[in-house]
Structure formats: C-alpha cells, structure tokens
CSV table of C-alpha atoms in Angstrom, one decimal:
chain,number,residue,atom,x,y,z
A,1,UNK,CA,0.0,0.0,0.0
A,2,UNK,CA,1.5,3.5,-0.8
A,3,UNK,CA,1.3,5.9,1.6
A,4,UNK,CA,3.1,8.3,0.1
A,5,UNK,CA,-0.1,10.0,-0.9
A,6,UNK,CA,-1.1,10.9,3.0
A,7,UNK,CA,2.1,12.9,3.0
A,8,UNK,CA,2.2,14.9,0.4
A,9,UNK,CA,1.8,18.5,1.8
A,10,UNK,CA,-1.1,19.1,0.3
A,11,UNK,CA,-3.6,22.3,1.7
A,12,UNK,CA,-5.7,18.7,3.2
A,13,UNK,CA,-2.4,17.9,5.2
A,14,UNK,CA,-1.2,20.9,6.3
A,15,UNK,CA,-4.4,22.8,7.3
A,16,UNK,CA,-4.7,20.8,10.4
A,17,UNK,CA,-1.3,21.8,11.7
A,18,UNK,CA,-1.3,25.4,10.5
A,19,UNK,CA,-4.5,25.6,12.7
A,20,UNK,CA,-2.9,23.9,15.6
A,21,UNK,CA,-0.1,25.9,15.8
A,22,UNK,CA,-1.3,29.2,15.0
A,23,UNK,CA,-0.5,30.9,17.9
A,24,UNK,CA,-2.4,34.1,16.5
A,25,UNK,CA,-5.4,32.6,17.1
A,26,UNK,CA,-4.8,31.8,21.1
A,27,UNK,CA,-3.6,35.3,21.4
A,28,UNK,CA,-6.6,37.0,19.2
A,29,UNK,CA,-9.8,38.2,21.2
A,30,UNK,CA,-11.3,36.2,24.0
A,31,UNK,CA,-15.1,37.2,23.4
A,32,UNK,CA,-16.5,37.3,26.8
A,33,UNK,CA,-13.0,37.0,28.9
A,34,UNK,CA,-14.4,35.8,32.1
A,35,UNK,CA,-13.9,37.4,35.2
A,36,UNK,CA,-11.5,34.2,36.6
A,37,UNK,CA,-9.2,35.1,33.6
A,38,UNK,CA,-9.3,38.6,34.7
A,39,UNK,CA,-8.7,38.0,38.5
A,40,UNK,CA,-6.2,35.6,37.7
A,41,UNK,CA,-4.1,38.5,35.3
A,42,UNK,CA,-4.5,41.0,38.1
A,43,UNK,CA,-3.4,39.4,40.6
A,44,UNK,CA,0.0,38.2,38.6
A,45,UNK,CA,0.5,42.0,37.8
A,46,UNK,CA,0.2,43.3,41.2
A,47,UNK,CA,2.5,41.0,42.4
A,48,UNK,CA,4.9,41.9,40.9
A,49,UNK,CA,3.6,45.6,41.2
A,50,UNK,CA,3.4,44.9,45.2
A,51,UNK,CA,6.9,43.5,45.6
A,52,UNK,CA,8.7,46.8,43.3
A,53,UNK,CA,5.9,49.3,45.1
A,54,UNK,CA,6.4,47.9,48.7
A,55,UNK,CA,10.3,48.1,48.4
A,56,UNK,CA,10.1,51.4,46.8
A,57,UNK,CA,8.2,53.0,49.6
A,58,UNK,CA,10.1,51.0,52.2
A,59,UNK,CA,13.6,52.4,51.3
A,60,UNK,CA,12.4,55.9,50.5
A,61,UNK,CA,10.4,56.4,53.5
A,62,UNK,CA,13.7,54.7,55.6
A,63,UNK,CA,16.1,57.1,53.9
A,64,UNK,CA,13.3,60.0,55.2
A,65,UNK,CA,13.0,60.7,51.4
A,66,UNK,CA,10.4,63.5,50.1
A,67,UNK,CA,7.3,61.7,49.0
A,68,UNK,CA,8.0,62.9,45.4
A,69,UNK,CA,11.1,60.5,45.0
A,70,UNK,CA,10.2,57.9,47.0
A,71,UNK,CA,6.5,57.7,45.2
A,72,UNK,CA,9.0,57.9,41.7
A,73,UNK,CA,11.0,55.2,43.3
A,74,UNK,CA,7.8,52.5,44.0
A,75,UNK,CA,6.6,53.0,40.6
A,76,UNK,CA,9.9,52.2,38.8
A,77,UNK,CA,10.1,49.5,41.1
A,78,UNK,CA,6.6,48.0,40.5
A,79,UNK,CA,6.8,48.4,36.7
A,80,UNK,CA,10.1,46.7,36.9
A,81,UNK,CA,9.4,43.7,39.0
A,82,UNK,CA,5.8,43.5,37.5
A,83,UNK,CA,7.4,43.5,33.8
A,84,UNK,CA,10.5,41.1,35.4
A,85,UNK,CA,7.6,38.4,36.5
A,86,UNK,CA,6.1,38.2,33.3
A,87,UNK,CA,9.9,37.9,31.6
A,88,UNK,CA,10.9,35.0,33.4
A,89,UNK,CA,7.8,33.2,32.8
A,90,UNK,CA,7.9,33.7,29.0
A,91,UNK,CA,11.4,33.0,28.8
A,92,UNK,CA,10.8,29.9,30.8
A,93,UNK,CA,8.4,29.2,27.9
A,94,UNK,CA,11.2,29.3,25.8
A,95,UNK,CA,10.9,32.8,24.0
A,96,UNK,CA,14.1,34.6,23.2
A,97,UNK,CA,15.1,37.9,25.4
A,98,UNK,CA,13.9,40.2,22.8
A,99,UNK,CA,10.1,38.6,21.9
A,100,UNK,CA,10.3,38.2,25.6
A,101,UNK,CA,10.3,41.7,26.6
A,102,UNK,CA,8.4,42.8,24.0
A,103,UNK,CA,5.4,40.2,25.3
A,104,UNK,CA,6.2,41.4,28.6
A,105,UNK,CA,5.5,45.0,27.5
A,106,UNK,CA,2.4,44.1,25.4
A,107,UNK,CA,0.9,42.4,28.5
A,108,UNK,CA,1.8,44.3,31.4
A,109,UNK,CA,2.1,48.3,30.4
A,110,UNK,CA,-1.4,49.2,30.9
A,111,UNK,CA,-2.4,46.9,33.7
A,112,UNK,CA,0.7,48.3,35.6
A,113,UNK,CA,-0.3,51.9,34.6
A,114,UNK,CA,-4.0,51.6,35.8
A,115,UNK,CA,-2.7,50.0,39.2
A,116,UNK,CA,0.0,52.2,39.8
A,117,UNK,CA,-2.1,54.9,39.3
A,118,UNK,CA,-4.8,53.9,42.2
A,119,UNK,CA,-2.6,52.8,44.4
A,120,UNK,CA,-0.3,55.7,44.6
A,121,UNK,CA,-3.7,58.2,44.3
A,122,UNK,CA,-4.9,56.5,47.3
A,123,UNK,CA,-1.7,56.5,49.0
A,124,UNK,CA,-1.3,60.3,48.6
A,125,UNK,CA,-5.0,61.3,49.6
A,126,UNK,CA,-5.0,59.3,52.7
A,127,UNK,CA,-3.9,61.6,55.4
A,128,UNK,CA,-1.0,61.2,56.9
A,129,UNK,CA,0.7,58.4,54.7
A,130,UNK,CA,2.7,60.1,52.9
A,131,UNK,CA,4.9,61.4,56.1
A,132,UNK,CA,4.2,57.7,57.9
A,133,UNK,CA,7.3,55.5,59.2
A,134,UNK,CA,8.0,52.0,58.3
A,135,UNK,CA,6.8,51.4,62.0
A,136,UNK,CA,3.5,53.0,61.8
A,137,UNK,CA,0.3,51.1,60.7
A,138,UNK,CA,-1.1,53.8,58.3
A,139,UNK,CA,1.6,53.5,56.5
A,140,UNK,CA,0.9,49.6,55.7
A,141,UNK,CA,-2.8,50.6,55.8
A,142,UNK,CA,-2.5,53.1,53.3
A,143,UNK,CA,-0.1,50.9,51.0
A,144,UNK,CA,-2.3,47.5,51.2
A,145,UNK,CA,-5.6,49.2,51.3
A,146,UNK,CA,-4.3,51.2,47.9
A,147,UNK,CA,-3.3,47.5,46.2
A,148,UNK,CA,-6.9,46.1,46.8
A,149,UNK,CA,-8.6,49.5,45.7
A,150,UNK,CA,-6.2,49.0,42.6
A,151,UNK,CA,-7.1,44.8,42.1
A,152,UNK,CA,-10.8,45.8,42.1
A,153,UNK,CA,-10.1,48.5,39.6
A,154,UNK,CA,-7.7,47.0,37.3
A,155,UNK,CA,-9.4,43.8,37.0
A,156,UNK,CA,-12.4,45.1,34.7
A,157,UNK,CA,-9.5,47.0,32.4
A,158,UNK,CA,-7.7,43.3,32.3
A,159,UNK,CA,-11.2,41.7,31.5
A,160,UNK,CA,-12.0,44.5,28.8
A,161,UNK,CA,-8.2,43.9,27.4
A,162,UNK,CA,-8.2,40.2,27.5
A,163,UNK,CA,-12.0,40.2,26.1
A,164,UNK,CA,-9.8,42.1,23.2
A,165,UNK,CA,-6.7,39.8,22.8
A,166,UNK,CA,-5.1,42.5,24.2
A,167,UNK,CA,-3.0,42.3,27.3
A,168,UNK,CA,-2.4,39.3,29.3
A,169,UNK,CA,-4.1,37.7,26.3
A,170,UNK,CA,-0.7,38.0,24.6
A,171,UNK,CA,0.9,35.8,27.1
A,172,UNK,CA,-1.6,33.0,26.8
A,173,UNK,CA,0.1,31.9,23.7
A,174,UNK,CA,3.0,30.7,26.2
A,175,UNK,CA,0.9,28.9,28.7
C-alpha cells in the first residue's frame, strides 16, 4: 500500500497543523473573557507591582526621602518587577530575550499603569501616609488598602483587554 499520498503536503495535510499551531489565534480576542481570567491576570501584575511598590516606599520612606522621589522610586520598582515576572515566565516558555520583553511589555504596560495609578492616588490622599514611618500602621494601611482599591479596579481593564486579545491575552500563547 503507498502511503506516500497521505504525506504529500497538500492544503488537506497541512491545514490541520497550521490551525494547531497558529499561535495568532490563542492570542486573538477572547469574546466574553471571564472574570476568573481577569482576576487571575491582576493578581500576577500586582505582584509583581506589590513587591517593586512595597520596596520602593520602604527604602524611600527609611532614607526619610520626600514623597515625590520615593512615590518615583515605587513605581519604577513596581513596573520593573511586575514587567521582570512576566519575563521569566515567557522565557521559561522558551521565548528569546527580545520577543520576551516585547510580550512582557504588550501584556503588562497598561495593567501596571492603571494600578499604579490607584494605588499611589490612594496612598497620597490618605492623610498622613505620605509622612508615615515604616513602624506606623497607616503607613501599611495606606499601602495594602491602595493594592486592593487597585485589584478591584484594574481587573475590569484586564477583563475589557483580554476580552480584546489584548493584554495578558498575549501571554496566553506561552501557557
């Protein structure tokens, strides 16, 4: 029996594969991302966002920095650990440095942005934080209470974004 003909490369033979490995399609919209997805993407990024924001805050308020820098400080922080999480995960996937940060940036930028944003806006409009020590429970107050005020507003923008293939949608195609 000649089998030859099953292997042929014809459109038959191929389209299977092409539409099993077409990693644009994992990574293209989600409709109706569910709010597990969501939740699950949010609470990667702050994370990430926690660990770079809580270390920020920790060393500027112990070198009795103005609020100014140390606020700078957590935010470079939380966009770099937050960005750093996602890196290791897609490299561990097996993606080259470059695609790697590039995936990073895709999925992370905005979900950073919107987090970093309410949690620091919190953080400065509660009284008092800004000039609390490391020693005084506003200042953990202030900074936890701003990360769960930021989850339950940055998981709808993740849920929007995924819904989208936007987003954490991009690093699906790693999973």
């Amino acid at each position: 029996m000649d089998h030859s003909t099953h292997h042929t490369g014809t459109t038959h033979d191929r389209a299977p594969r092409e539409e099993h490995h077409d990693h644009a399609r994992h990574a293209g919209p989600a409709p109706g991302a569910s709010w597990s997805t969501a939740a699950k993407a949010t609470l990667h990024c702050l994370t990430g966002c926690a660990v770079g924001e809580i270390l920020g805050m920790a060393i500027g308020t112990a070198l009795l920095w103005d609020n100014v820098p140390t606020m700078a400080l957590a935010v470079t922080l939380a966009f770099l650990f937050g960005y750093s999480f996602t890196l290791f995960a897609v490299r561990r996937a097996g993606l080259d440095f470059t695609s790697a940060i590039k995936v990073a940036l895709a999925a992370d930028t905005v979900s950073i942005a919107v987090m970093e944003l309410v949690d620091n806006a919190i953080i400065a409009l509660t009284p008092g934080a800004m000039d609390a020590h490391l020693s005084d429970g506003l200042f953990w107050s202030a900074l936890l209470g701003g990360f769960a005020v930021a989850f339950l507003v940055t998981t709808p923008v993740n849920k929007w974004m995924i819904g989208r293939g936007k987003g954490h949608a991009v690093v699906h195609a790693y999973h």
